[in-house]
XYZ file of N, CA and C in Angstrom:
732
model
N -72.374 -8.798 24.457
C -72.061 -7.622 25.268
C -73.201 -7.362 26.250
N -72.862 -7.157 27.512
C -73.865 -6.921 28.547
C -73.689 -5.537 29.173
N -74.777 -4.966 29.680
C -74.787 -3.804 30.572
C -74.058 -2.582 30.019
N -74.470 -2.110 28.852
C -73.953 -0.859 28.319
C -74.713 0.313 28.936
N -74.035 1.470 29.078
C -74.707 2.650 29.610
C -74.769 2.639 31.123
N -75.661 3.496 31.672
C -75.799 3.639 33.123
C -77.238 3.376 33.546
N -77.425 2.849 34.778
C -78.785 2.726 35.303
C -79.422 4.104 35.408
N -80.747 4.162 35.297
C -81.420 5.458 35.246
C -82.023 5.891 36.570
N -82.574 4.979 37.343
C -83.293 5.377 38.546
C -82.850 4.549 39.745
N -81.872 5.065 40.481
C -81.339 4.336 41.635
C -82.390 4.177 42.735
N -83.289 5.175 42.881
C -84.340 5.088 43.899
C -85.268 3.929 43.615
N -85.632 3.767 42.343
C -86.513 2.667 41.956
C -85.850 1.335 42.227
N -84.560 1.230 41.917
C -83.820 -0.012 42.155
C -83.883 -0.389 43.630
N -83.664 0.587 44.522
C -83.663 0.303 45.960
C -85.026 -0.193 46.410
N -86.100 0.434 45.901
C -87.451 0.027 46.287
C -87.732 -1.402 45.852
N -87.309 -1.745 44.630
C -87.526 -3.096 44.115
C -86.737 -4.106 44.938
N -85.476 -3.774 45.237
C -84.615 -4.704 45.966
C -85.095 -4.943 47.397
N -85.729 -3.928 47.998
C -86.153 -4.032 49.382
C -87.510 -4.709 49.550
N -88.217 -4.953 48.466
C -89.543 -5.565 48.564
C -89.416 -7.004 49.056
N -90.069 -7.361 50.175
C -89.961 -8.732 50.696
C -90.726 -9.712 49.824
N -90.190 -10.917 49.686
C -90.851 -11.949 48.888
C -91.970 -12.589 49.697
N -93.100 -12.841 49.031
C -94.252 -13.477 49.673
C -94.429 -14.881 49.103
N -94.621 -15.829 49.987
C -94.622 -17.244 49.624
C -95.742 -17.613 48.662
N -95.413 -18.554 47.761
C -96.349 -19.067 46.775
C -96.451 -20.587 46.910
N -97.427 -21.144 46.210
C -97.597 -22.596 46.165
C -96.326 -23.240 45.603
N -95.929 -24.366 46.172
C -94.756 -25.161 45.780
C -93.432 -24.605 46.291
N -93.436 -23.459 46.957
C -92.207 -23.014 47.613
C -91.860 -23.994 48.730
N -90.571 -24.122 49.020
C -90.129 -24.976 50.123
C -89.390 -24.101 51.129
N -89.839 -24.140 52.378
C -89.205 -23.328 53.413
C -88.589 -24.233 54.478
N -87.493 -23.764 55.044
C -86.864 -24.492 56.145
C -87.266 -23.826 57.455
N -87.567 -24.633 58.438
C -87.909 -24.137 59.770
C -86.916 -24.740 60.751
N -86.151 -23.878 61.385
C -85.127 -24.334 62.329
C -85.499 -23.860 63.730
N -85.633 -24.797 64.650
C -85.986 -24.469 66.029
C -84.888 -24.989 66.947
N -84.375 -24.105 67.776
C -83.318 -24.473 68.722
C -83.788 -24.168 70.147
N -83.498 -25.075 71.047
C -83.854 -24.877 72.448
C -83.091 -25.875 73.314
N -82.579 -25.400 74.439
C -81.896 -26.290 75.380
C -82.885 -26.934 76.352
N -83.954 -26.220 76.668
C -84.920 -26.711 77.651
C -86.033 -27.547 77.017
N -86.344 -27.266 75.755
C -87.458 -27.948 75.098
C -86.947 -28.848 73.974
N -86.164 -29.838 74.347
C -85.575 -30.731 73.351
C -86.636 -31.542 72.609
N -87.751 -31.804 73.266
C -88.832 -32.571 72.643
C -89.387 -31.832 71.431
N -89.564 -30.527 71.578
C -90.071 -29.708 70.471
C -89.099 -29.726 69.302
N -87.824 -29.532 69.585
C -86.797 -29.523 68.540
C -86.759 -30.862 67.824
N -86.784 -31.945 68.595
C -86.739 -33.290 68.011
C -87.952 -33.554 67.141
N -89.112 -33.062 67.553
C -90.333 -33.291 66.786
C -90.263 -32.614 65.426
N -89.760 -31.411 65.380
C -89.682 -30.702 64.103
C -88.653 -31.340 63.184
N -87.539 -31.795 63.740
C -86.522 -32.450 62.914
C -87.015 -33.795 62.403
N -87.779 -34.489 63.219
C -88.299 -35.798 62.844
C -89.315 -35.686 61.717
N -90.092 -34.597 61.716
C -91.184 -34.467 60.761
C -90.844 -33.611 59.544
N -89.571 -33.255 59.387
C -89.194 -32.433 58.245
C -89.426 -33.190 56.943
N -89.896 -32.477 55.928
C -90.162 -33.091 54.631
C -88.942 -32.951 53.734
N -88.858 -33.797 52.710
C -87.792 -33.667 51.717
C -88.399 -33.569 50.341
N -87.761 -32.781 49.483
C -88.249 -32.576 48.129
C -87.107 -32.793 47.148
N -87.342 -33.514 46.064
C -86.298 -33.734 45.064
C -85.920 -32.433 44.390
N -84.623 -32.258 44.132
C -84.162 -31.111 43.373
C -83.951 -31.511 41.923
N -83.636 -30.514 41.082
C -83.676 -30.776 39.647
C -82.448 -30.283 38.902
N -81.344 -30.035 39.597
C -80.184 -29.466 38.924
C -79.046 -30.457 38.791
N -77.974 -30.009 38.157
C -76.838 -30.897 37.931
C -75.516 -30.217 38.244
N -75.539 -29.259 39.172
C -74.328 -28.524 39.508
C -74.285 -28.307 41.009
N -73.207 -28.722 41.655
C -73.117 -28.593 43.104
C -72.260 -27.414 43.533
N -71.706 -26.677 42.600
C -70.835 -25.559 42.931
C -71.653 -24.302 43.215
N -71.098 -23.402 44.042
C -71.629 -22.073 44.281
C -73.087 -22.097 44.741
N -73.434 -23.063 45.567
C -74.782 -23.081 46.112
C -75.816 -23.705 45.214
N -75.415 -24.391 44.159
C -76.366 -25.033 43.267
C -76.577 -26.475 43.704
N -77.727 -27.025 43.368
C -78.056 -28.363 43.850
C -77.627 -29.449 42.888
N -77.567 -30.668 43.408
C -77.284 -31.841 42.607
C -78.595 -32.526 42.257
N -78.647 -33.252 41.142
C -79.886 -33.830 40.670
C -80.461 -34.840 41.657
N -79.604 -35.614 42.333
C -80.108 -36.620 43.251
C -80.112 -36.132 44.704
N -79.870 -34.847 44.885
C -79.908 -34.266 46.217
C -81.364 -34.021 46.609
N -81.642 -33.879 47.902
C -82.995 -33.617 48.349
C -82.996 -32.395 49.262
N -84.027 -31.560 49.093
C -84.148 -30.359 49.902
C -84.934 -30.693 51.163
N -84.373 -30.373 52.314
C -85.111 -30.549 53.554
C -85.934 -29.303 53.825
N -87.214 -29.495 54.115
C -88.062 -28.356 54.402
C -89.532 -28.702 54.305
N -90.357 -27.679 54.364
C -91.802 -27.830 54.301
C -92.308 -27.193 53.013
N -92.972 -27.985 52.190
C -93.465 -27.515 50.896
C -94.846 -26.882 51.067
N -95.044 -25.729 50.429
C -96.343 -25.051 50.479
C -97.304 -25.789 49.551
N -98.389 -26.300 50.101
C -99.342 -27.098 49.330
C -100.155 -26.227 48.381
N -100.953 -26.864 47.530
C -101.800 -26.127 46.589
C -102.865 -25.303 47.313
N -103.095 -25.623 48.590
C -104.038 -24.855 49.406
C -103.345 -23.708 50.148
N -102.025 -23.583 49.962
C -101.279 -22.502 50.602
C -100.891 -22.775 52.038
N -100.836 -24.058 52.414
C -100.535 -24.409 53.799
C -99.291 -25.291 53.902
N -98.733 -25.339 55.108
C -97.714 -26.323 55.449
C -98.238 -27.108 56.654
N -97.800 -28.346 56.782
C -98.268 -29.191 57.881
C -97.143 -29.373 58.891
N -97.420 -28.979 60.135
C -96.409 -28.978 61.182
C -96.819 -29.875 62.347
N -95.836 -30.464 63.041
C -96.155 -31.248 64.237
C -96.789 -30.370 65.313
N -97.702 -30.940 66.093
C -98.457 -30.233 67.122
C -99.452 -29.246 66.502
N -98.971 -28.408 65.622
C -99.772 -27.296 65.105
C -100.735 -27.738 64.016
N -100.320 -28.668 63.172
C -101.154 -29.114 62.058
C -101.015 -28.198 60.854
N -102.114 -27.990 60.129
C -102.086 -27.149 58.928
C -101.966 -25.677 59.321
N -101.019 -24.986 58.688
C -100.854 -23.555 58.940
C -100.764 -22.821 57.609
N -101.599 -21.826 57.425
C -101.613 -21.074 56.173
C -100.406 -20.142 56.093
N -99.667 -20.216 54.983
C -98.495 -19.353 54.797
C -98.530 -18.635 53.447
N -99.551 -18.888 52.651
C -99.620 -18.298 51.309
C -99.699 -16.777 51.387
N -98.777 -16.102 50.697
C -98.761 -14.647 50.699
C -98.026 -14.033 51.877
N -97.487 -14.868 52.763
C -96.732 -14.375 53.917
C -95.253 -14.239 53.555
N -94.560 -13.326 54.229
C -93.102 -13.290 54.149
C -92.556 -14.313 55.146
N -91.284 -14.661 55.016
C -90.705 -15.622 55.962
C -90.698 -15.055 57.387
N -90.553 -13.748 57.510
C -90.604 -13.126 58.841
C -91.997 -13.265 59.439
N -93.030 -13.043 58.624
C -94.407 -13.173 59.104
C -94.723 -14.614 59.501
N -94.175 -15.573 58.738
C -94.366 -16.986 59.084
C -93.704 -17.283 60.427
N -92.509 -16.747 60.636
C -91.803 -16.963 61.908
C -92.616 -16.424 63.083
N -93.137 -15.206 62.956
C -93.925 -14.606 64.033
C -95.197 -15.405 64.300
N -95.830 -15.858 63.226
C -97.046 -16.660 63.368
C -96.736 -17.997 64.036
N -95.624 -18.595 63.651
C -95.220 -19.879 64.220
C -94.900 -19.743 65.706
N -94.238 -18.657 66.075
C -93.923 -18.430 67.487
C -95.189 -18.332 68.331
N -96.221 -17.679 67.792
C -97.493 -17.575 68.511
C -98.157 -18.940 68.670
N -98.050 -19.776 67.632
C -98.637 -21.116 67.703
C -97.887 -21.986 68.713
N -96.563 -21.849 68.746
C -95.754 -22.642 69.678
C -96.091 -22.293 71.127
N -96.422 -21.018 71.375
C -96.759 -20.572 72.726
C -97.965 -21.309 73.303
N -98.820 -21.819 72.422
C -100.005 -22.543 72.887
C -99.628 -23.867 73.542
N -98.461 -24.388 73.164
C -98.035 -25.696 73.664
C -96.840 -25.606 74.600
N -96.038 -24.555 74.431
C -94.849 -24.375 75.264
C -94.883 -22.955 75.815
N -95.050 -22.829 77.115
C -95.302 -21.526 77.733
C -94.108 -20.585 77.630
N -92.918 -21.121 77.765
C -91.727 -20.265 77.790
C -91.089 -20.219 76.408
N -91.276 -19.103 75.701
C -90.682 -18.953 74.367
C -89.295 -18.320 74.439
N -88.937 -17.838 75.632
C -87.655 -17.157 75.770
C -86.472 -18.045 75.459
N -86.629 -19.333 75.680
C -85.530 -20.273 75.446
C -85.543 -20.837 74.026
N -86.577 -20.513 73.267
C -86.739 -21.103 71.932
C -86.353 -20.095 70.852
N -85.473 -20.525 69.955
C -85.067 -19.682 68.820
C -85.645 -20.280 67.542
N -86.426 -19.484 66.823
C -87.087 -19.947 65.598
C -86.568 -19.150 64.405
N -86.193 -19.842 63.341
C -85.820 -19.162 62.094
C -86.547 -19.827 60.929
N -86.987 -19.010 59.988
C -87.704 -19.492 58.801
C -87.049 -18.878 57.569
N -86.675 -19.721 56.613
C -86.015 -19.238 55.399
C -86.476 -20.045 54.193
N -86.348 -19.439 53.022
C -86.520 -20.199 51.784
C -85.348 -21.157 51.638
N -85.607 -22.363 51.148
C -84.516 -23.324 50.962
C -83.704 -23.026 49.713
N -84.208 -22.193 48.836
C -83.525 -21.859 47.593
C -84.510 -21.199 46.652
N -84.009 -20.729 45.528
C -84.872 -20.100 44.527
C -84.992 -21.029 43.331
N -86.218 -21.460 43.084
C -86.500 -22.373 41.976
C -87.086 -21.572 40.816
N -86.533 -21.770 39.619
C -87.044 -21.081 38.433
C -86.913 -22.014 37.240
N -87.503 -21.620 36.130
C -87.410 -22.402 34.892
C -86.899 -21.498 33.784
N -85.967 -22.009 32.982
C -85.440 -21.235 31.861
C -85.565 -22.052 30.580
N -86.073 -21.420 29.534
C -86.290 -22.084 28.250
C -85.741 -21.220 27.120
N -85.667 -21.803 25.933
C -85.229 -21.039 24.768
C -83.757 -21.193 24.461
N -83.128 -20.093 24.052
C -81.752 -20.106 23.557
C -80.732 -20.000 24.690
N -80.598 -21.087 25.455
C -79.534 -21.215 26.455
C -78.960 -22.620 26.339
N -77.802 -22.823 26.936
C -77.136 -24.121 26.812
C -77.904 -25.234 27.519
N -78.517 -24.917 28.671
C -79.221 -25.935 29.459
C -80.583 -25.407 29.889
N -81.645 -25.937 29.305
C -82.996 -25.488 29.637
C -83.591 -26.348 30.758
N -84.710 -25.888 31.293
C -85.439 -26.664 32.287
C -85.471 -26.003 33.648
N -86.056 -26.702 34.646
C -86.134 -26.164 36.005
C -84.765 -26.141 36.671
N -84.519 -25.114 37.470
C -83.258 -24.963 38.199
C -83.554 -24.559 39.638
N -82.637 -24.875 40.534
C -82.705 -24.402 41.915
C -81.335 -23.876 42.306
N -81.291 -22.648 42.811
C -80.046 -22.074 43.317
C -80.226 -21.814 44.808
N -79.323 -22.358 45.624
C -79.448 -22.256 47.071
C -78.851 -20.951 47.580
N -79.504 -19.872 47.233
C -79.140 -18.548 47.725
C -80.434 -17.800 48.017
N -80.355 -16.778 48.867
C -81.553 -16.012 49.210
C -81.929 -15.003 48.139
N -80.955 -14.631 47.310
C -81.232 -13.646 46.262
C -80.340 -13.929 45.069
N -80.934 -13.959 43.870
C -80.157 -14.153 42.647
C -80.636 -13.172 41.583
N -79.717 -12.762 40.726
C -80.072 -11.869 39.629
C -80.379 -12.688 38.378
N -80.928 -12.031 37.388
C -81.207 -12.721 36.133
C -79.906 -13.161 35.466
N -78.808 -12.454 35.745
C -77.510 -12.861 35.206
C -77.037 -14.162 35.854
N -77.301 -14.316 37.153
C -76.993 -15.582 37.824
C -77.782 -16.721 37.188
N -79.076 -16.466 36.962
C -79.965 -17.497 36.413
C -79.532 -17.918 35.017
N -79.173 -16.937 34.191
C -78.731 -17.222 32.822
C -77.377 -17.923 32.829
N -76.471 -17.463 33.679
C -75.141 -18.067 33.765
C -75.229 -19.526 34.189
N -76.095 -19.826 35.151
C -76.254 -21.197 35.623
C -76.801 -22.104 34.531
N -77.528 -21.521 33.579
C -78.069 -22.298 32.457
C -77.073 -22.416 31.309
N -75.844 -21.947 31.518
C -74.815 -22.087 30.495
C -74.646 -20.881 29.602
N -75.279 -19.760 29.969
C -75.193 -18.501 29.229
C -75.982 -18.565 27.920
N -76.083 -17.396 27.278
C -76.839 -17.256 26.033
C -75.872 -17.324 24.858
N -76.067 -18.248 23.918
C -75.177 -18.341 22.757
C -75.429 -17.198 21.778
N -74.662 -17.156 20.700
C -74.814 -16.103 19.697
C -76.196 -16.094 19.058
N -76.873 -17.230 19.096
C -78.203 -17.319 18.480
C -79.299 -16.732 19.359
N -78.989 -16.395 20.626
C -79.999 -15.870 21.544
C -80.074 -14.357 21.526
N -81.275 -13.840 21.748
C -81.517 -12.398 21.745
C -81.406 -11.856 23.170
N -80.277 -11.257 23.503
C -80.059 -10.703 24.844
C -80.863 -9.429 25.081
N -81.337 -8.807 24.009
C -82.055 -7.538 24.120
C -83.530 -7.715 24.463
N -84.028 -8.927 24.367
C -85.476 -9.123 24.474
C -85.795 -10.369 25.306
N -85.270 -10.408 26.534
C -85.499 -11.547 27.420
C -86.896 -11.429 28.036
N -87.639 -12.507 27.965
C -89.014 -12.523 28.478
C -89.045 -13.246 29.830
N -89.678 -12.620 30.817
C -89.818 -13.231 32.143
C -91.294 -13.255 32.525
N -91.777 -14.444 32.873
C -93.155 -14.599 33.345
C -93.122 -14.790 34.855
N -93.959 -14.018 35.551
C -93.965 -14.044 37.018
C -95.400 -14.118 37.548
N -95.600 -14.986 38.547
C -96.918 -15.091 39.175
C -97.208 -13.858 40.022
N -98.486 -13.456 40.041
C -98.938 -12.355 40.882
C -100.349 -12.682 41.359
N -100.858 -11.982 42.369
C -102.220 -12.257 42.848
C -103.280 -12.146 41.755
N -103.014 -11.326 40.735
C -103.984 -11.146 39.649
C -103.737 -12.090 38.478
N -102.702 -12.940 38.587
C -102.383 -13.875 37.513
C -100.973 -13.656 36.991
N -100.532 -14.476 36.025
C -99.177 -14.344 35.478
C -98.960 -12.989 34.797
N -97.788 -12.410 35.012
C -97.425 -11.152 34.358
C -96.181 -11.358 33.499
N -96.146 -10.671 32.365
C -95.034 -10.788 31.417
C -94.180 -9.529 31.471
N -92.870 -9.731 31.569
C -91.919 -8.623 31.593
C -90.870 -8.845 30.508
N -90.311 -7.751 30.003
C -89.198 -7.817 29.059
C -88.005 -7.080 29.661
N -86.817 -7.641 29.482
C -85.608 -7.018 30.011
C -84.494 -7.133 28.983
N -83.747 -6.044 28.814
C -82.625 -5.986 27.876
C -81.330 -6.129 28.671
N -80.655 -7.256 28.502
C -79.441 -7.519 29.272
C -78.221 -6.795 28.721
N -78.354 -6.176 27.565
C -77.217 -5.464 26.978
C -77.115 -4.031 27.490
N -78.115 -3.567 28.224
C -78.126 -2.197 28.725
C -78.084 -2.188 30.250
N -77.401 -1.180 30.807
C -77.324 -1.054 32.264
C -78.680 -0.742 32.874
N -79.627 -0.324 32.055
C -80.987 -0.080 32.548
C -81.639 -1.367 33.051
N -81.003 -2.520 32.786
C -81.512 -3.793 33.319
C -81.575 -3.752 34.843
N -80.677 -2.963 35.466
C -80.694 -2.834 36.924
C -82.009 -2.242 37.426
N -82.691 -1.466 36.567
C -83.938 -0.812 36.956
C -85.143 -1.742 36.877
N -84.968 -2.882 36.236
C -86.103 -3.763 35.943
C -86.636 -4.452 37.194
N -87.949 -4.663 37.211
C -88.588 -5.408 38.303
C -88.146 -6.866 38.327
N -87.633 -7.355 37.203
C -87.224 -8.761 37.133
C -85.703 -8.914 37.132
N -84.983 -7.850 37.534
C -83.529 -7.983 37.649
C -83.195 -9.058 38.683
N -83.947 -9.062 39.784
C -83.822 -10.140 40.763
C -84.892 -11.185 40.493
N -84.469 -12.428 40.349
C -85.374 -13.531 40.049
C -86.073 -13.982 41.331
N -87.372 -14.260 41.216
C -88.155 -14.767 42.335
C -88.504 -16.233 42.096
N -88.816 -16.974 43.155
C -89.206 -18.375 42.975
C -90.357 -18.523 41.985
N -90.254 -19.540 41.146
C -91.270 -19.908 40.152
C -91.303 -18.993 38.924
N -90.320 -18.100 38.776
C -90.220 -17.313 37.541
C -89.924 -18.232 36.360
N -90.405 -17.831 35.189
C -90.083 -18.535 33.939
C -89.350 -17.554 33.030
N -88.138 -17.909 32.627
C -87.314 -17.056 31.761
C -87.293 -17.656 30.366
N -87.652 -16.856 29.371
C -87.670 -17.309 27.978
C -86.682 -16.478 27.164
N -85.630 -17.128 26.675
C -84.633 -16.451 25.837
C -84.978 -16.739 24.382
N -85.419 -15.714 23.684
C -85.870 -15.892 22.302
C -84.682 -15.947 21.338
N -84.859 -16.621 20.192
C -83.780 -16.662 19.195
C -83.714 -15.358 18.414
N -82.543 -15.028 17.923
C -82.406 -13.885 17.026
C -83.164 -14.150 15.730
N -83.583 -13.089 15.064
C -84.322 -13.246 13.809
C -83.483 -13.958 12.757
N -82.156 -13.708 12.788
C -81.286 -14.367 11.809
C -81.393 -15.881 11.897
N -81.515 -16.395 13.146
C -81.621 -17.841 13.303
C -82.953 -18.331 12.753
N -84.021 -17.571 13.035
C -85.343 -17.954 12.538
C -85.360 -18.003 11.022
N -84.630 -17.065 10.406
C -84.573 -17.037 8.934
C -83.554 -18.023 8.386
N -82.654 -18.511 9.267
C -81.616 -19.440 8.822
C -80.501 -18.759 8.068
N -80.240 -17.474 8.397
C -79.221 -16.726 7.656
C -77.961 -16.463 8.464
N -77.776 -17.136 9.596
C -76.552 -16.944 10.376
C -76.787 -16.151 11.632
N -75.803 -16.157 12.502
C -75.927 -15.486 13.792
C -75.138 -14.190 13.868
N -74.280 -13.913 12.894
C -73.530 -12.664 12.857
C -73.688 -12.050 11.481
N -73.266 -10.776 11.366
C -73.361 -10.104 10.079
C -72.559 -10.816 9.010
N -71.352 -11.286 9.358
C -70.501 -11.986 8.400
C -71.148 -13.289 7.951
N -71.717 -14.039 8.916
C -72.382 -15.292 8.557
C -73.583 -15.037 7.660
N -74.337 -13.982 7.975
C -75.504 -13.650 7.157
C -75.080 -13.292 5.735
N -74.002 -12.470 5.612
C -73.503 -12.079 4.297
C -73.017 -13.298 3.524
N -72.308 -14.197 4.221
C -71.815 -15.422 3.584
C -72.967 -16.269 3.064
N -74.026 -16.377 3.862
C -75.195 -17.162 3.455
C -75.855 -16.559 2.224
N -76.017 -15.233 2.228
C -76.653 -14.553 1.089
C -75.831 -14.748 -0.182
N -74.495 -14.603 -0.070
C -73.617 -14.784 -1.233
C -73.710 -16.211 -1.757
N -73.760 -17.177 -0.824
C -73.860 -18.585 -1.224
C -75.152 -18.846 -1.982
N -76.259 -18.293 -1.461
C -77.556 -18.472 -2.131
C -77.536 -17.820 -3.504
N -76.960 -16.598 -3.594
C -76.895 -15.885 -4.868
C -76.057 -16.669 -5.885
N -74.932 -17.216 -5.410
C -74.062 -17.996 -6.297
C -74.777 -19.236 -6.807
N -75.547 -19.891 -5.920
C -76.284 -21.093 -6.313
C -77.329 -20.766 -7.369
N -78.043 -19.656 -7.162
C -79.072 -19.251 -8.137
C -78.433 -18.925 -9.480
N -77.308 -18.178 -9.459
C -76.615 -17.806 -10.700
C -76.129 -19.039 -11.450
N -75.539 -19.979 -10.725
C -75.046 -21.220 -11.339
C -76.183 -22.004 -11.971
N -77.311 -22.069 -11.272
C -78.481 -22.800 -11.784
C -78.987 -22.176 -13.076
N -79.056 -20.834 -13.111
C -79.523 -20.130 -14.317
C -78.600 -20.409 -15.498
N -77.278 -20.366 -15.261
C -76.313 -20.609 -16.336
C -76.421 -22.034 -16.871
N -76.620 -22.986 -15.970
C -76.767 -24.382 -16.393
C -78.017 -24.573 -17.238
N -79.108 -23.928 -16.828
C -80.368 -24.047 -17.577
C -80.217 -23.452 -18.974
N -79.539 -22.314 -19.082
C -79.358 -21.659 -20.385
C -78.496 -22.496 -21.327
N -77.553 -23.253 -20.753
C -76.651 -24.043 -21.594
C -77.240 -25.380 -22.030
N -78.406 -25.719 -21.484
C -79.036 -26.983 -21.889
C -79.554 -26.914 -23.323
């Protein structure tokens, strides 16, 4: 069962949703330049575009295929991308809009008339990793600009009965280091969470229910059946020992 009750703070939700994403190491961005007068510039960027292997196995609804390749520029461990003419350009911590504005200024150094040039910068997709009690663990890429934690879990095959939907753990990079968040998917208050929307490089950990850890079943009936079976086995053993 998901999303019981009502969200509590709609204002907080709006603030979280409106926060622009800032680029991190290993993000891949697409840069599209269009121009009728400066075909040389357009050709140079298309010629020098990088490709990165994807890691998924689903081509539906914007998901990638395992042998597909993402076209774009990967953010290096130094926080830079390498561009024709321009060379190394720092993008770490920038929004895609800020990268576009910075790129336009750099292009002006080589091409005087920017009026004919249209520049767009976007994330190529959202890459995350999911582990624990889901049908399909590992790194995933979804080719959308925004995805919820429900999208991320659904793409991994959903959470089986053995998974704890009330205590989902999300690890997220921040300037001060990795941060840990907990979110309860069974309550509508999940909409209020900072991790309701998944960001690139998030790690989602779906923990097992305690019943699974104890080996007593995933539902109340299964647990009761297991306990009765154990009790019956112990009783039978005692009776056999007494009759020896």
